[in-house]
Short mmCIF file of C-alpha atoms and ligand atoms in Angstrom, two decimals:
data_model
loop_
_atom_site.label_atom_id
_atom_site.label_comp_id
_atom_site.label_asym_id
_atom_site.label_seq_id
_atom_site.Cartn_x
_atom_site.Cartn_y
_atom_site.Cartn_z
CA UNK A 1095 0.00 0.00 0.00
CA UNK A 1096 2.74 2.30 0.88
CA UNK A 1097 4.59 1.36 -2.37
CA UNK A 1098 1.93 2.32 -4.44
CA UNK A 1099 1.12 5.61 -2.56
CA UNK A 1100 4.89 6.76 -3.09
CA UNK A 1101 4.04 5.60 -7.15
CA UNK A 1102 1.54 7.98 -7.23
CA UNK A 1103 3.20 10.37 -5.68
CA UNK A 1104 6.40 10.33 -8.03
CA UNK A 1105 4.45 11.12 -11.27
CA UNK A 1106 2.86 14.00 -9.45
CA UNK A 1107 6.40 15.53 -8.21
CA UNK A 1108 7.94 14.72 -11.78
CA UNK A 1109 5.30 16.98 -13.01
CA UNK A 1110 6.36 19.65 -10.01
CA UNK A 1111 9.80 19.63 -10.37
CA UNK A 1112 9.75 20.46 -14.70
CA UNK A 1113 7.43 23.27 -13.73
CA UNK A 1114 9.92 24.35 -11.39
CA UNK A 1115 12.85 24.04 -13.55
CA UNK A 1116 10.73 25.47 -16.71
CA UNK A 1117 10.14 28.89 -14.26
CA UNK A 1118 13.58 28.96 -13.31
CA UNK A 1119 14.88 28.72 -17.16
CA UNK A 1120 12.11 31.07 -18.24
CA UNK A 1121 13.37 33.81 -15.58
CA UNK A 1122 16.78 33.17 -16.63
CA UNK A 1123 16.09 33.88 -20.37
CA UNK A 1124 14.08 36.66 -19.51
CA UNK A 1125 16.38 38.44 -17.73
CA UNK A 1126 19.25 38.36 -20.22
CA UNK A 1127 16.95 39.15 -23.57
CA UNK A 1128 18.34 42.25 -24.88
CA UNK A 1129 15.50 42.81 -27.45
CA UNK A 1130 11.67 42.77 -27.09
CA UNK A 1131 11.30 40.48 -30.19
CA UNK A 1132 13.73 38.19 -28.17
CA UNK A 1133 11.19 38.64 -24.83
CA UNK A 1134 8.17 37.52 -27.22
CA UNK A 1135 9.86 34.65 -28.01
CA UNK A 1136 10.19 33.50 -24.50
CA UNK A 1137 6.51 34.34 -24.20
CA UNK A 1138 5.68 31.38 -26.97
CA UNK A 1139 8.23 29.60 -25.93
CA UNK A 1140 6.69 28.67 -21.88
CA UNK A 1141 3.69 30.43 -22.33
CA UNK A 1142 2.18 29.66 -25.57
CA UNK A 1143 -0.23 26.60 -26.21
CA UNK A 1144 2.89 24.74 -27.54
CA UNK A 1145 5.28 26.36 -24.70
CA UNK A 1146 6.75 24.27 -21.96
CA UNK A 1147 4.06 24.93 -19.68
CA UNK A 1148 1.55 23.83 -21.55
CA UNK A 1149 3.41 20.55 -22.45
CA UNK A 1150 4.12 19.53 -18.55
CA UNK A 1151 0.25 19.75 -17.96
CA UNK A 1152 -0.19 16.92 -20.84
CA UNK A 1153 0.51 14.52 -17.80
CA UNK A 1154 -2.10 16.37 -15.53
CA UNK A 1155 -5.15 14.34 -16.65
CA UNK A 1156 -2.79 10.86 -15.91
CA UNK A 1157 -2.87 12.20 -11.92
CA UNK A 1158 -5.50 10.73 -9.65
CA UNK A 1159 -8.22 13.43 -9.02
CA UNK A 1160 -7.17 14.47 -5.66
CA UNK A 1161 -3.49 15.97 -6.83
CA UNK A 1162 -4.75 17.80 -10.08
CA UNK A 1163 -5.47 20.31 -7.78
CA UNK A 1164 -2.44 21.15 -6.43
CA UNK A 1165 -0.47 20.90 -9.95
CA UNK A 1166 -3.32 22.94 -11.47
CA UNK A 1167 -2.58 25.48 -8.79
CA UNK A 1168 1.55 25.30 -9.00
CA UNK A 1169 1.37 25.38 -12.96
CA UNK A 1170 -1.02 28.71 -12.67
CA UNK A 1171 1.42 30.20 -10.08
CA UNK A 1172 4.58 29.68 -12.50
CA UNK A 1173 2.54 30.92 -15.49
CA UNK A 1174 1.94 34.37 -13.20
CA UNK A 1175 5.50 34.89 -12.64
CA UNK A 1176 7.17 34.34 -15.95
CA UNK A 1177 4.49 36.57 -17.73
CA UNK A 1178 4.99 39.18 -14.94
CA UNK A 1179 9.07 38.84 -15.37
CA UNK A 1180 7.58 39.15 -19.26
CA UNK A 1181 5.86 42.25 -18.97
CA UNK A 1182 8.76 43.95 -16.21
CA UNK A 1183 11.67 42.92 -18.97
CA UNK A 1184 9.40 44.55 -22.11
CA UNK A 1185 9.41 47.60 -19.92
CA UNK A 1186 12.97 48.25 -19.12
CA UNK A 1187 13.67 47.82 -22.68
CA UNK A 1188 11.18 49.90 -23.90
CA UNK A 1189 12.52 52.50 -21.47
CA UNK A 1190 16.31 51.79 -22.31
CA UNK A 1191 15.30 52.35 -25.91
CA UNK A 1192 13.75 55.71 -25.34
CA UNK A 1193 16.53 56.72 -23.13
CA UNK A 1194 19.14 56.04 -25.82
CA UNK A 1195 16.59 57.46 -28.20
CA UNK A 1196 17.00 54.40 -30.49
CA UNK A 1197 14.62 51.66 -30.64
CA UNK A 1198 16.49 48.56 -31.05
CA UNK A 1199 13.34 46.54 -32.03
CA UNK A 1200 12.06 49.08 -34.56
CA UNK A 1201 12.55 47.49 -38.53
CA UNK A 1202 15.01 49.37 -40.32
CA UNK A 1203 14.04 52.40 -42.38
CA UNK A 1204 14.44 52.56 -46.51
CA UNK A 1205 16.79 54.90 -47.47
CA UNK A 1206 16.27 55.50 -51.40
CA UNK A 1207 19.04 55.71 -54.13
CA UNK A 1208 20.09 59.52 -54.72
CA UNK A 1209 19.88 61.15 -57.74
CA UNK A 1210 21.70 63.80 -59.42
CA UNK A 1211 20.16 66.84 -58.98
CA UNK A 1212 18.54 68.80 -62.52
CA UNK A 1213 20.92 71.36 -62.23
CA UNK A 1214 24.12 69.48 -62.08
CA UNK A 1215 22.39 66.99 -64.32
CA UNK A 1216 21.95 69.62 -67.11
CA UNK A 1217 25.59 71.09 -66.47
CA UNK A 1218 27.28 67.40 -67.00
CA UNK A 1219 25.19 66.66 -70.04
CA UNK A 1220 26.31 70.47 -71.53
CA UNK A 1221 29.81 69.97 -70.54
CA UNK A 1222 29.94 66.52 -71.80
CA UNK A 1223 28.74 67.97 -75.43
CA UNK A 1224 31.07 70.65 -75.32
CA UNK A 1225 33.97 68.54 -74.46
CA UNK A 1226 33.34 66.49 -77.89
CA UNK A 1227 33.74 69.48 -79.87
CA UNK A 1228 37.27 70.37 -78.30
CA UNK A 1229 36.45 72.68 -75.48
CA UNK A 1230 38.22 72.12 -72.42
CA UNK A 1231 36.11 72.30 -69.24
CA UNK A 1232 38.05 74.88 -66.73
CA UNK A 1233 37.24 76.80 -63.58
CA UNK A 1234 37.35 80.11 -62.05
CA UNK A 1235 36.35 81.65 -58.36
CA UNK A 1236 33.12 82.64 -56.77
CA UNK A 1237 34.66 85.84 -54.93
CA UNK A 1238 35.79 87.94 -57.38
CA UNK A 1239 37.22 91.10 -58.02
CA UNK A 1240 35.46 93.95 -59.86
CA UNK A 1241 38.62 94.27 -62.20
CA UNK A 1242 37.72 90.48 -63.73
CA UNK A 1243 34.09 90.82 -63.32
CA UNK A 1244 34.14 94.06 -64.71
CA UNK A 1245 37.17 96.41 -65.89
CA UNK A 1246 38.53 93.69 -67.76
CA UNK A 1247 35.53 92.51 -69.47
CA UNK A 1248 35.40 96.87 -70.78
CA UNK A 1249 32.69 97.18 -68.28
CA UNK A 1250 33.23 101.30 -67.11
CA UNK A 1251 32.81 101.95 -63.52
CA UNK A 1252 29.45 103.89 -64.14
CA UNK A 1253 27.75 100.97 -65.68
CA UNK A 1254 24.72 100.22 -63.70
CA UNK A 1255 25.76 96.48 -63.27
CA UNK A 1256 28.36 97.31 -60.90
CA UNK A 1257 25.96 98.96 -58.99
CA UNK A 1258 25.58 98.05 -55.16
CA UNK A 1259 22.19 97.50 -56.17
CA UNK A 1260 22.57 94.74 -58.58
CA UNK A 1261 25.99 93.05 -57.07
CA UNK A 1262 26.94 91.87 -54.26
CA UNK A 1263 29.79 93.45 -52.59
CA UNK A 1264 32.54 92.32 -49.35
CA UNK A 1265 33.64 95.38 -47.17
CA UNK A 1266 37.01 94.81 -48.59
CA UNK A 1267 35.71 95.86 -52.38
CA UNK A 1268 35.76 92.11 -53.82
CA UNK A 1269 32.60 90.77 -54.98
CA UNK A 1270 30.31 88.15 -55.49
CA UNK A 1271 30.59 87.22 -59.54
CA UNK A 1272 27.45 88.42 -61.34
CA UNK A 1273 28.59 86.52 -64.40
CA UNK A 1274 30.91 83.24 -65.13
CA UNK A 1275 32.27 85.67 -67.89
CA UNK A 1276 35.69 86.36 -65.96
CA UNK A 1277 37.27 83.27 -66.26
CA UNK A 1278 37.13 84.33 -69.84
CA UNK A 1279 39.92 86.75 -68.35
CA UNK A 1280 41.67 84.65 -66.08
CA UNK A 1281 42.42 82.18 -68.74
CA UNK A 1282 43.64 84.19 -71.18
CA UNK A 1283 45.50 85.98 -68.75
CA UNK A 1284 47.13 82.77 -68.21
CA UNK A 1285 47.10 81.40 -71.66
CA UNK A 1286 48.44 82.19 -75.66
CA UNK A 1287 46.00 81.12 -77.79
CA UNK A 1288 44.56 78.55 -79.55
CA UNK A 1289 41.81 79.14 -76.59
CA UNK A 1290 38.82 76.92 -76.52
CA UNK A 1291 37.10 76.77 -72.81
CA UNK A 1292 34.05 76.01 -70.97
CA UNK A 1293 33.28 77.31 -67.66
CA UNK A 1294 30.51 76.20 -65.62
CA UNK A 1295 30.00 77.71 -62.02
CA UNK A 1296 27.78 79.80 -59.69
CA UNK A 1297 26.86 83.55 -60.02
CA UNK A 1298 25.03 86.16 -57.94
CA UNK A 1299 22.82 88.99 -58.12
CA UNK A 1300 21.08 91.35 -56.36
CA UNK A 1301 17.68 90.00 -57.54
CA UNK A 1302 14.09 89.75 -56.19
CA UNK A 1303 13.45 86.02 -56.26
CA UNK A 1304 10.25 85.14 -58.17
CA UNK A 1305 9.47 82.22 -60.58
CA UNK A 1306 12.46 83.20 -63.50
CA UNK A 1307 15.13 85.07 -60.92
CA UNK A 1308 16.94 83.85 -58.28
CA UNK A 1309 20.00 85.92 -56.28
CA UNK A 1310 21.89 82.89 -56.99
CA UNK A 1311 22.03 81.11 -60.13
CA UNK A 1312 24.52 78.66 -62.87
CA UNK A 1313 26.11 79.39 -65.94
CA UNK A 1314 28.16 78.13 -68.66
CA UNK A 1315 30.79 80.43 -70.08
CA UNK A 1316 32.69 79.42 -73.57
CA UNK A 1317 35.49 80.82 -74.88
CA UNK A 1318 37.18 80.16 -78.40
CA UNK A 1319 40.03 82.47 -79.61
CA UNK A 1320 42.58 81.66 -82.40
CA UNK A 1321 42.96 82.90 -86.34
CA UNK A 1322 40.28 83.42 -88.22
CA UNK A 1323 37.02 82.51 -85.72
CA UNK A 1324 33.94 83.54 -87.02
CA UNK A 1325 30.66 84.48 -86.22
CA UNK A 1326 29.49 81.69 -88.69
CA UNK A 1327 31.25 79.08 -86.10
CA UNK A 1328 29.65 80.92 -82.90
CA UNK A 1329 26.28 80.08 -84.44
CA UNK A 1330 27.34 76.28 -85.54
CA UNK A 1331 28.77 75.37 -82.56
CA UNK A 1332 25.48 77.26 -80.55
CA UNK A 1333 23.30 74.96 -82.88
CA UNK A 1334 25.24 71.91 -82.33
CA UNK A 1335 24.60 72.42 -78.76
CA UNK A 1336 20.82 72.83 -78.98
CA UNK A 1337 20.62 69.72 -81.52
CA UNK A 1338 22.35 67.54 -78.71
CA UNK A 1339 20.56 68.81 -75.96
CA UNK A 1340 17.05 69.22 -77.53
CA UNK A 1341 17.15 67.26 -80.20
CA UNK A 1342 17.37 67.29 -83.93
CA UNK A 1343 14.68 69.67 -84.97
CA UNK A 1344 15.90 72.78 -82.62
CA UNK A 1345 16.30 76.22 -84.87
CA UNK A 1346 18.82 78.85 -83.73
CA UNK A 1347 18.08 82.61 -84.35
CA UNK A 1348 20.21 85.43 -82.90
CA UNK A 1349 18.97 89.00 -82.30
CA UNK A 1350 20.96 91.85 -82.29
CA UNK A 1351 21.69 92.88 -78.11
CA UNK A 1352 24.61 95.01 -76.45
CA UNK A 1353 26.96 93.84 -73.75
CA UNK A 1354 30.15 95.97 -73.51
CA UNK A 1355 32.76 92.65 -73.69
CA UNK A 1356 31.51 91.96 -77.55
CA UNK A 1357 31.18 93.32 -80.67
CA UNK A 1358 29.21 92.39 -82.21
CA UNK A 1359 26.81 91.05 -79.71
CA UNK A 1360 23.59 89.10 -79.73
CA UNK A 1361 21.31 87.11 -77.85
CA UNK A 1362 20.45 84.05 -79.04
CA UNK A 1363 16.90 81.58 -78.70
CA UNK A 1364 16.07 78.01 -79.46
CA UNK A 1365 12.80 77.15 -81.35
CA UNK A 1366 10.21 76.07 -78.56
CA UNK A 1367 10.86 72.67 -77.72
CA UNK A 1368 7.83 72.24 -76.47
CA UNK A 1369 5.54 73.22 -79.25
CA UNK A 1370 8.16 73.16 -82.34
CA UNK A 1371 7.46 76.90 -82.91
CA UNK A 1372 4.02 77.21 -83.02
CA UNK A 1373 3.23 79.20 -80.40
CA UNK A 1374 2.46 77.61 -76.32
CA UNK A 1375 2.30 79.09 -73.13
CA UNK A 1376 6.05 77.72 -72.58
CA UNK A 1377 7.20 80.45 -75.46
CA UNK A 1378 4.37 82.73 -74.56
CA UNK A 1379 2.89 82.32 -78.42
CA UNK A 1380 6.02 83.62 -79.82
CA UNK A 1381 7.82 80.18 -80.72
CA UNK A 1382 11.01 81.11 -79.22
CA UNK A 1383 12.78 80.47 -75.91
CA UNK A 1384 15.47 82.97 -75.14
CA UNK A 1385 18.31 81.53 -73.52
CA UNK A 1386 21.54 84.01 -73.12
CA UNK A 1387 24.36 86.59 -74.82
CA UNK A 1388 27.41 86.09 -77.21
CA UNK A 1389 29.01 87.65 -79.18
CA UNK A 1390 32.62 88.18 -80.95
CA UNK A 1391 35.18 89.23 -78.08
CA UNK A 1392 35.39 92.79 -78.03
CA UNK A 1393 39.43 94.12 -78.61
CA UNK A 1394 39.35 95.83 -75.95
CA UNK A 1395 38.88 92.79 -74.07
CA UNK A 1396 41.78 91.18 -75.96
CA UNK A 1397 44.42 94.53 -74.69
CA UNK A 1398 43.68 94.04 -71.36
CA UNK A 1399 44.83 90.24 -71.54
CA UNK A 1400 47.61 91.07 -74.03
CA UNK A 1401 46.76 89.46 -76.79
CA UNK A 1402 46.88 90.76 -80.47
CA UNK A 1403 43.78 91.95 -81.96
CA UNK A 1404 44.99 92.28 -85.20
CA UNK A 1405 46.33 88.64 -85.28
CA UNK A 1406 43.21 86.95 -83.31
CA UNK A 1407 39.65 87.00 -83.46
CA UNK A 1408 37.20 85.06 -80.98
CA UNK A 1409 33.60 84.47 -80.08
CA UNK A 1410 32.02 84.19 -76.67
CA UNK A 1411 28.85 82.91 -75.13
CA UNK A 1412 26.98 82.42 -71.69
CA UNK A 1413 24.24 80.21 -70.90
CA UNK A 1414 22.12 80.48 -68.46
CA UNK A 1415 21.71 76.53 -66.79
CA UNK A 1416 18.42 77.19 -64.73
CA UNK A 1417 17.08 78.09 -68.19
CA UNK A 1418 18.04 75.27 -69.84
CA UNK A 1419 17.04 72.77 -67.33
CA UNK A 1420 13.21 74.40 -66.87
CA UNK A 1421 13.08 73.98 -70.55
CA UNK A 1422 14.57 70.52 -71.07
CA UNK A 1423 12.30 69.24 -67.97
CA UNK A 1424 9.12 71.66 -68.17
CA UNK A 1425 9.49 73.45 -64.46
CA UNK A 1426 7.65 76.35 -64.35
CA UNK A 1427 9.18 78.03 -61.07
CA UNK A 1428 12.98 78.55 -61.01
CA UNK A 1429 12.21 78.52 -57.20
CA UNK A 1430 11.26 75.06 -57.31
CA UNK A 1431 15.00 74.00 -57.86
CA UNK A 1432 16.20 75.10 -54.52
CA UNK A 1433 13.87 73.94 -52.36
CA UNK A 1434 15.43 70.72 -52.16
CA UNK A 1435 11.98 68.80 -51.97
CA UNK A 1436 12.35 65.49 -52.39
CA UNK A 1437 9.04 64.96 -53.89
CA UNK A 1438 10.32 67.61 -56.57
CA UNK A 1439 13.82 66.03 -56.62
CA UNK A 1440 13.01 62.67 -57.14
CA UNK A 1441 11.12 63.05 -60.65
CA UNK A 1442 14.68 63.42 -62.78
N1 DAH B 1416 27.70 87.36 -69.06
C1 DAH B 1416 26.46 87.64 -69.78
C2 DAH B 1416 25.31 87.69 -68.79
O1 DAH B 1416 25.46 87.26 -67.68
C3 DAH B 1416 26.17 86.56 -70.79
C4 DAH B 1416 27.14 86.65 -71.93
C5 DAH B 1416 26.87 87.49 -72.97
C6 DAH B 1416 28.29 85.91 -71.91
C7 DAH B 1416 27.75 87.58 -74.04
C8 DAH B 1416 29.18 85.99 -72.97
C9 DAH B 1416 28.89 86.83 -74.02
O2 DAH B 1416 30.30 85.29 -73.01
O3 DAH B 1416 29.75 86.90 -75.05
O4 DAH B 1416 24.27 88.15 -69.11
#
């Protein structure tokens, strides 16, 4: 009788003893999770219907009637404790991560490809064209003084471009470059001729921004000087560059214009590109787009730099790249390309 009473008895403290060890492993795992997910896991693990737990009770309906009780009641105190040492881990976590400001148990966050942006975009693509006809692509400096940005290029000090209205001057008398035009200077300067540059870069102005001006804008200056350059060749090479960057069916007119560093000097358009010439909104009904100056370098220009006016001719453009790139990509506020949206960037 005794034999059989300590029988019974053994199932019963089998039973006792795996809950006891399965609360003691739980604790243990809960305390050294480092990451909610990990906590969860534990949770399924000895809590779920598959979980440890659940799996020692299997044996619960073998017991006589008289110990279910007590297992019934041991199992339900375990239970308690791991999914109290559950919820107490979840918390200091949850508070570590706000602490550190970093939620280890966050997913990861998308970070999308970049992008050139229009601007530069529109200034590789003209350099890149510019370079296959033989120009070389050179460089000059934002803070300039008014003798490159002005004196040099036969711009007299009463000209109202140097005004402090329109430019924007240091304390010490240097300036902000209105133009990308005196790099024309620096090179020659520098340089005998054959000359055959491009020069993208920055320039600034004393401008009220609206949707076609900006204080601070691009452009790209060119430069060709040697023997016997024409204005024939200023307008092939100008309507090379609008076949490659527009496409074949571009037109090229010039109009007569003034600017004191050539003579003579024009401003030139491309044929709408958006309508072919017929007349849009883009053009405003006249089929034209204007897009900057040129003109043959003025020999004044070419005494200030030393080089021989009677030997040398050359011709000289700008373009204006915020121009080009509303065209090529239809934006109608020049404002639009320094906002730095994404939602704007992301469309080129
Ligand atoms: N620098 C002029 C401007 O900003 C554009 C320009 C006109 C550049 C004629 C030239 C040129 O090289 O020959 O309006």
């Amino acid at each position: 009788m005794a034999t059989t009473k300590a029988i019974r008895y053994e199932t019963m403290n089998i039973i006792l003893e795996n809950l006891e060890s399965a609360l003691q492993q739980g604790l243990e795992a809960v305390k050294t999770a480092g990451a909610i997910a990990d906590v969860e896991k534990i949770r399924v693990d000895f809590l779920g219907r598959k979980g440890s737990i659940s799996t020692n009770m299997k044996g619960l309906g073998k017991l006589p009637p008289d110990q279910r009780p007590a297992v019934g009641k041991t199992a339900n105190q375990v239970k308690e404790k791991l999914a109290e040492a559950i919820s107490e881990r979840i918390r200091e976590l949850r508070e570590s991560a706000s602490a550190t400001g970093i939620d280890v148990t966050l997913p990861g966050r998308r970070r999308g490809i970049g992008r050139k942006h229009p601007i530069t975009q529109v200034i590789d693509d003209a350099v890149d064209i510019f370079r296959r006809l033989g120009y070389i692509v050179v460089d000059g400096p934002d803070l300039e003084d008014a003798y490159h940005n002005f004196d040099a290029l036969n711009t007299p000090p009463d000209h109202p471009s140097r005004d402090a209205q329109d430019t924007f001057y240091l304390p010490d008398g240097r300036l902000l470059r209105t133009q990308t035009s005196p790099v024309q200077i620096r090179i020659m300067e520098n340089q005998k001729p054959p000359v055959r540059i491009v020069a993208p870069g920055r320039c600034y102005r004393r401008d009220t921004p609206d949707a076609t001006h900006s204080m601070n804008f691009h452009q790209i200056e060119g430069l060709y000087v040697d023997r016997h350059v024409s204005l024939a060749q200023l307008k092939g090479t100008l309507l090379t560059f609008a076949h490659e960057m527009f496409g074949p069916d571009v037109q090229l007119r010039f109009r007569p214009h003034f600017f004191p560093f050539t003579e003579p000097s024009l401003e030139y358009d491309f044929s709408c590109v958006n309508c072919s010439g017929k007349g849009c909104s883009i053009c405003k009904q006249s089929g034209w787009l204007e897009i900057s100056g040129a003109g043959m370098v003025d020999p004044a220009v070419f005494s200030h730099v030393g080089y021989d006016a009677e030997h040398y001719t050359g011709f000289a453009f700008g373009m204006g790249i915020e121009r080009l790139a509303m065209i090529r990509y239809n934006i109608p506020d020049i404002r639009l390309l320094y906002e730095n949206d994404i939602r704007f960037l992301q469309q080129f």
